[in-house]
Coordinates of C-alpha atoms and ligand atoms in Angstrom, one line a residue:
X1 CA 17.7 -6.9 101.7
X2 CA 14.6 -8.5 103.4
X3 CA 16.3 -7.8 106.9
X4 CA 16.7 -3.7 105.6
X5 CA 12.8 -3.6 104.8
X6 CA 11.7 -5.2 107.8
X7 CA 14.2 -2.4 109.8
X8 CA 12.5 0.1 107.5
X9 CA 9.1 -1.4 108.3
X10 CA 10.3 -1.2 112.3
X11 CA 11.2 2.4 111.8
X12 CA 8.2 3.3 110.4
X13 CA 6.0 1.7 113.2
X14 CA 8.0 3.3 115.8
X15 CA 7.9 6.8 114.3
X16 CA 4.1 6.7 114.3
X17 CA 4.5 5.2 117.6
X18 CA 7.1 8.2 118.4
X19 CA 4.3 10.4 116.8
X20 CA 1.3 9.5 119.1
X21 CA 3.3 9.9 122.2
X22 CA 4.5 13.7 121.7
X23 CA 1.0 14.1 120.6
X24 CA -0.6 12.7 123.7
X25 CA 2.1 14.5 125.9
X26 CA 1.2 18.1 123.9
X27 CA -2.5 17.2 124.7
X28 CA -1.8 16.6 128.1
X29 CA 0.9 20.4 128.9
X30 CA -1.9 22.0 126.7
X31 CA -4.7 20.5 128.6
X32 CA -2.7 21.4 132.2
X33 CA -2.7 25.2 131.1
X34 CA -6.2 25.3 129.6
X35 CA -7.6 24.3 132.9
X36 CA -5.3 27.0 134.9
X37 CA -6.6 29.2 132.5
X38 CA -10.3 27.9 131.7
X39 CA -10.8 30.2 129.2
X40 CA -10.4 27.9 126.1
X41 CA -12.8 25.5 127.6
X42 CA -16.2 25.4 126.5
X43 CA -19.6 23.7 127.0
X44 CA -22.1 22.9 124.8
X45 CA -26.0 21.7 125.6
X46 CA -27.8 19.3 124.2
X47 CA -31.7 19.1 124.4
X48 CA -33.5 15.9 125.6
X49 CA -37.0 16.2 124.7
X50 CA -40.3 13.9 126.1
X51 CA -41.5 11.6 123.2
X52 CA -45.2 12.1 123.3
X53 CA -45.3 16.4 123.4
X54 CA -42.0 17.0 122.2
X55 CA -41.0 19.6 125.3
X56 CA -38.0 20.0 125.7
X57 CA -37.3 19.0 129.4
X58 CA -33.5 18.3 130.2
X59 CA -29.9 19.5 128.9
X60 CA -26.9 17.5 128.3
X61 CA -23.5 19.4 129.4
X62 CA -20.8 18.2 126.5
X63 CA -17.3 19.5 127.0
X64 CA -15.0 21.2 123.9
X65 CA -11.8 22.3 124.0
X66 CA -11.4 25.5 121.6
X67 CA -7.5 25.0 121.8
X68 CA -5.6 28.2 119.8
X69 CA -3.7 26.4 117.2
X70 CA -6.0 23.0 116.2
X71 CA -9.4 24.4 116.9
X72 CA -12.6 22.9 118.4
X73 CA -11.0 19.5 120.0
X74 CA -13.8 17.2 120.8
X75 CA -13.8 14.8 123.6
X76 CA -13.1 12.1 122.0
X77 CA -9.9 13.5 121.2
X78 CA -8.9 14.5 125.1
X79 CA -10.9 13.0 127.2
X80 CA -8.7 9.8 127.8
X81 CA -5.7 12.1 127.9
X82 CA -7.3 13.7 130.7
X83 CA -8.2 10.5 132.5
X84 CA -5.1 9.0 131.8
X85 CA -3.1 12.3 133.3
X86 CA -5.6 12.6 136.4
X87 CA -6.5 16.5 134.7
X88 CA -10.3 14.8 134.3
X89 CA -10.2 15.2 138.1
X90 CA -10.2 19.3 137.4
X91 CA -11.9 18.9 134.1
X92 CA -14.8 17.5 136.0
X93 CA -14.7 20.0 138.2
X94 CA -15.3 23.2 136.3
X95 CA -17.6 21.4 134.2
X96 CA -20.0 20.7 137.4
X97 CA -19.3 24.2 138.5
X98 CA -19.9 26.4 135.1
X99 CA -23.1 24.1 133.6
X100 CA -24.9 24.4 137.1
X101 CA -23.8 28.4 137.0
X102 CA -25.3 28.0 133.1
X103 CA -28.5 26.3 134.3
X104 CA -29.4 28.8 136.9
X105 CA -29.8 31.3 133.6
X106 CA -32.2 29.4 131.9
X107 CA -35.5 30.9 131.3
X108 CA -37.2 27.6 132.4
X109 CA -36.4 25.3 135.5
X110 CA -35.4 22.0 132.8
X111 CA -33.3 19.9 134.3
X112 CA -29.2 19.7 133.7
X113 CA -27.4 16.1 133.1
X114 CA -23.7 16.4 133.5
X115 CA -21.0 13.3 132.1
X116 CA -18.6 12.0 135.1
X117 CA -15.6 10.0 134.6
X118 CA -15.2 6.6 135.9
X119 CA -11.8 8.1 137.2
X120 CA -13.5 10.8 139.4
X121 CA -15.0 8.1 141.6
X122 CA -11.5 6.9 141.8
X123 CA -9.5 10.3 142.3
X124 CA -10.5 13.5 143.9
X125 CA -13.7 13.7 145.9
X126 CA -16.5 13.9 143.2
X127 CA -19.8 13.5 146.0
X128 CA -17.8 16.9 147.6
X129 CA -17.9 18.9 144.0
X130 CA -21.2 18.2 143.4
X131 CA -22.1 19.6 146.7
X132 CA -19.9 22.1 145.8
X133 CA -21.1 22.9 142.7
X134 CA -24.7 22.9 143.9
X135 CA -24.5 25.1 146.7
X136 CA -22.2 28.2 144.7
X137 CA -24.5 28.0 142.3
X138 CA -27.8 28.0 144.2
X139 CA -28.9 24.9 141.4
X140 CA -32.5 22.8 142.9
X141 CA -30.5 19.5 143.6
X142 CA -33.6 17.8 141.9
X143 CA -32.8 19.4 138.6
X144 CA -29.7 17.7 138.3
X145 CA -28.6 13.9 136.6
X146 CA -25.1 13.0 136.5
X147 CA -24.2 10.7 133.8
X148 CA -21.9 7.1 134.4
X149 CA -21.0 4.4 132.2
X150 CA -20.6 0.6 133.1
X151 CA -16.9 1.3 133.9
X152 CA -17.6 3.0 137.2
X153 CA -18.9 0.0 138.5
X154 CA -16.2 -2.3 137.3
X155 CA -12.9 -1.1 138.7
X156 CA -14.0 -0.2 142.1
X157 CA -17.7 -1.5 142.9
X158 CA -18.2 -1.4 146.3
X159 CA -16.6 2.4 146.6
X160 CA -18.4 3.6 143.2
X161 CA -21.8 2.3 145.1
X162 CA -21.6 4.3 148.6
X163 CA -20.5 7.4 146.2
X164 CA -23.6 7.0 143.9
X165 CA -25.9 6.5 146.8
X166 CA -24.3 9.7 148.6
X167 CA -24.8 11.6 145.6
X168 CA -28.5 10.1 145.1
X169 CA -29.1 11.0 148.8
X170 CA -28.4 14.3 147.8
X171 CA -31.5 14.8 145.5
X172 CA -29.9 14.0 142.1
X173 CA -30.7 11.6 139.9
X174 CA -28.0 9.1 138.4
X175 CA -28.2 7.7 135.2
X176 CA -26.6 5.1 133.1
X177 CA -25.1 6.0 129.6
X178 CA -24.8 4.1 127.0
X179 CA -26.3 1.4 128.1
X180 CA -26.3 -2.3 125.7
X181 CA -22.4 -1.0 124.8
X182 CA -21.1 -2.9 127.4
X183 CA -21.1 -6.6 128.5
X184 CA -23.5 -6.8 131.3
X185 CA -25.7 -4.9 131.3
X186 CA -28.3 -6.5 132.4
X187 CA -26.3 -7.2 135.8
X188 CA -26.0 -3.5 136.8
X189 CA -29.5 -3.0 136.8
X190 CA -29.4 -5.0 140.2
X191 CA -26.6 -3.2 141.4
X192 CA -27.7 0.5 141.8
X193 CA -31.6 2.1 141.9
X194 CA -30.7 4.0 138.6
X195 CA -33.5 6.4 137.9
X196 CA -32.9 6.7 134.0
X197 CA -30.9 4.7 131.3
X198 CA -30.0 6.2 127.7
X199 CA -30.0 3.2 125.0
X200 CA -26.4 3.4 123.0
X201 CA -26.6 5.6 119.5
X202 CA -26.1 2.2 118.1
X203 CA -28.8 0.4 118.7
X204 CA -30.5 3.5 117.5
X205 CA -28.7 4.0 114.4
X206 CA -29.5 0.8 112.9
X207 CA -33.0 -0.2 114.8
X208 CA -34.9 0.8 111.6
X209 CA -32.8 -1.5 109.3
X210 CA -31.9 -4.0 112.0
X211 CA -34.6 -6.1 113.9
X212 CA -31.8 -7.7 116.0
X213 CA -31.8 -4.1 117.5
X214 CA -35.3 -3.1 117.5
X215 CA -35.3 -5.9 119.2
X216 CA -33.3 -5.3 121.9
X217 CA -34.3 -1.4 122.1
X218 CA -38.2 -3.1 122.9
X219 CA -36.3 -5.4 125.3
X220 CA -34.3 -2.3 127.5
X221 CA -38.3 -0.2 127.3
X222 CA -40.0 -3.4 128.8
X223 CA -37.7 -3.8 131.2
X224 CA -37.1 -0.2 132.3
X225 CA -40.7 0.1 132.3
X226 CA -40.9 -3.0 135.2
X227 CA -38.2 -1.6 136.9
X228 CA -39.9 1.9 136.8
X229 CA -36.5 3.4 135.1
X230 CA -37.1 6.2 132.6
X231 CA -35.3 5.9 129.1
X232 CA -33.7 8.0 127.0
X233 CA -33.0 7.3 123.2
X234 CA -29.7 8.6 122.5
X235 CA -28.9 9.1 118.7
X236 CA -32.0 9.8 116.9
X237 CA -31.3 11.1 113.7
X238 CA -34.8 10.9 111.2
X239 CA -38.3 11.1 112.1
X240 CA -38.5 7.1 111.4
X241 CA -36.7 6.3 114.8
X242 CA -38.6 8.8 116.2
X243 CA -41.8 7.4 115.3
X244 CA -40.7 3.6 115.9
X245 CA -39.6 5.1 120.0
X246 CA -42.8 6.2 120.1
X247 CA -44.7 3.6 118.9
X248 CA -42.2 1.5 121.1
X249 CA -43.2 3.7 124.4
X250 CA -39.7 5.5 124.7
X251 CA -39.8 8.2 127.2
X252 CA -37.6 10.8 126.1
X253 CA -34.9 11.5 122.8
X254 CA -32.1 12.9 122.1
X255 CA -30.1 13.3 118.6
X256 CA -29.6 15.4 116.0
X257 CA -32.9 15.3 114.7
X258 CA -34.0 17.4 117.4
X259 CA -31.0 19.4 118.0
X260 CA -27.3 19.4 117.9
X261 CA -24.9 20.6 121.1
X262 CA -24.8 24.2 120.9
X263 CA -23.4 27.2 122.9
X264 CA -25.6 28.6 125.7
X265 CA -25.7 31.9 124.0
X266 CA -27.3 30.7 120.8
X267 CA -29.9 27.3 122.5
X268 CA -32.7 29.3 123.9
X269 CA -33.8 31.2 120.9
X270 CA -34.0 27.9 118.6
X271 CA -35.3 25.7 121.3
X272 CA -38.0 27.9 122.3
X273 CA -38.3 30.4 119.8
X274 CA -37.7 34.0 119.9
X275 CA -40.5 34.8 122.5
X276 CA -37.7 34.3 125.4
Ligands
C2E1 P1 -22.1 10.8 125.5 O1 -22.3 11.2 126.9 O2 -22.7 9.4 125.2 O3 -22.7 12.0 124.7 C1 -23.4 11.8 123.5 C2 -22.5 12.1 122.3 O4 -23.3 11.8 121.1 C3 -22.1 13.5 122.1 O5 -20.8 13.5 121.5 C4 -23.1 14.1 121.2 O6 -22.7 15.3 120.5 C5 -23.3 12.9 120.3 N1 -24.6 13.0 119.6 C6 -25.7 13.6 120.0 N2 -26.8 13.3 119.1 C7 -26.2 12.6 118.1 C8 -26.8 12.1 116.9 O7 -28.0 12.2 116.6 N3 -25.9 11.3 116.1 C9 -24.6 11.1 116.5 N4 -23.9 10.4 115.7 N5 -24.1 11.6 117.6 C10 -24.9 12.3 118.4 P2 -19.6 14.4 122.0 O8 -20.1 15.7 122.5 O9 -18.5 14.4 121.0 O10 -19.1 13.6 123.4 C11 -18.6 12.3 123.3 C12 -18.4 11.7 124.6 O11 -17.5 12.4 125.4 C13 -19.7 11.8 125.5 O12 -20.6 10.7 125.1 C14 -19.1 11.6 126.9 O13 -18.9 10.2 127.1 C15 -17.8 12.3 126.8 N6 -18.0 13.7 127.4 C16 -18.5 14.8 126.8 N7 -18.4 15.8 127.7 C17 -17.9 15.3 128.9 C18 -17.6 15.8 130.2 O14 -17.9 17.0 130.5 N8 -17.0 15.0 131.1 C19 -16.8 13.7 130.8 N9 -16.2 12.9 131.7 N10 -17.0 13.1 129.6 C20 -17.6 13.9 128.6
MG2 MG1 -23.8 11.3 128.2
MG3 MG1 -24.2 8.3 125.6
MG4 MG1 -20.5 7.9 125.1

């Protein structure tokens, strides 16, 4: 009897297990002929504004995935596919190429941050799509900031540096995400002349509640400020973080206070009003 439940047990493990995989692999054909096709792929912007007047002066590029049967996937739910599968290398691509096309329709000359994948600096030639990207599009090389997490800088250092200093050379700025979610931190600061951090949502989230955080958000601003990095708050959802940043010297936010991720056709009427 015990030895049939503990089979039953088994069988239920390995269906779920059985489960994940076909949904992985459907993410991964689906993924394969979204990208041939491009059509169900979508980005949305996000507006990063300066603390002190509130001006809107950069946009985020954040990927979805309007797939025909399940909706609007979000990249949580296919980005890892997409790294996993080596499609990120493509993904990456016509992301650089559509939001630098996107940017060169804004009204005003703000400046574009685009997310790269740690497996970009691994596969395909990611210094060569930017330039890519930059010159179809016609983009000011200034007005762009490419996004990387700690992970880059883990699996393949000394390669993930030359690329980040080639792409630097180039005029663009290169910022670190998420930063405090890692383990050290602290240590890539040395590495690489970033020329802007974004503080993790979760130190955010909590920072009003939590002195442990405020504490360490007042820690990253000191030390940015010394190192002459500019900071970005990533997260902010009420007007009490925003006015703790402040107080705090924060540079710029971001969060849904301020705005959520939105389609380009619908961001420049409610960022800056109708006059545009
Ligand atoms: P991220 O780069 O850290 O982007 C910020 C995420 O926080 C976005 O989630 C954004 O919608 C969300 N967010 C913004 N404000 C708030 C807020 O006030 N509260 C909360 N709770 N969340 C907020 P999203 O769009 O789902 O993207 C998730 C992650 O997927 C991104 O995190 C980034 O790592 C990755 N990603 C998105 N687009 C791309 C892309 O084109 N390429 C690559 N490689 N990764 C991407
Ligand atoms: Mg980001
Ligand atoms: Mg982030
Ligand atoms: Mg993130």
């Amino acid at each position: 009897k015990a030895k049939d439940e503990g089979r039953g047990q088994w069988q239920l493990y390995s269906d779920e297990l059985d489960r994940q995989s076909k949904h992985r692999h459907s993410t991964e054909t689906d993924l394969r002929r979204a990208l041939s096709k491009g059509g169900e792929l979508e980005i949305h912007y996000q507006p990063l504004t300066a603390v002190t007047s509130g001006n809107v002066v950069a946009f985020e590029a954040l990927v979805r995935w309007n797939h025909p049967e399940r909706g609007m996937v979000m990249p949580d739910e296919f980005i890892a596919v997409a790294e996993a599968s080596g499609l990120i290398v493509a993904l990456g691509e016509l992301v650089l190429a559509r939001a630098c096309q996107d940017a060169m329709l804004w009204t005003r000359p703000l400046r574009l941050s685009i997310n790269v994948s740690p497996v970009q600096f691994v596969r395909g030639d990611l210094v060569g799509a930017i330039q890519t990207a930059l010159s179809e599009s016609g983009l000011d090389p200034h007005r762009l900031e490419i996004e990387i997490t700690e992970g880059v800088l883990i699996n393949n250092p000394t390669s993930a540096l030359d690329q980040l200093s080639r792409i630097q050379s180039l005029g663009v700025h290169i910022v670190l995400d998420d930063f405090g979610s890692g383990f050290s931190s602290l240590a890539y600061l040395r590495y690489f002349p970033f020329d802007k951090v974004k503080i993790d949502k979760t130190f955010i989230a909590d920072m009003i509640d939590n002195g442990e955080s405020a504490a360490i958000v007042e820690s990253i601003l000191l030390l940015a400020k010394n190192l002459k990095i500019t900071v970005v708050a990533e997260g902010v959802e009420n007007v009490d973080q925003l006015d703790l940043l402040r107080s705090l010297g924060c540079d710029q936010a971001q969060g849904y206070l301020i705005s959520r991720p939105m389609p380009i056709a619908n961001f420049e009427k409610t960022v800056f009003g109708a006059d545009i």
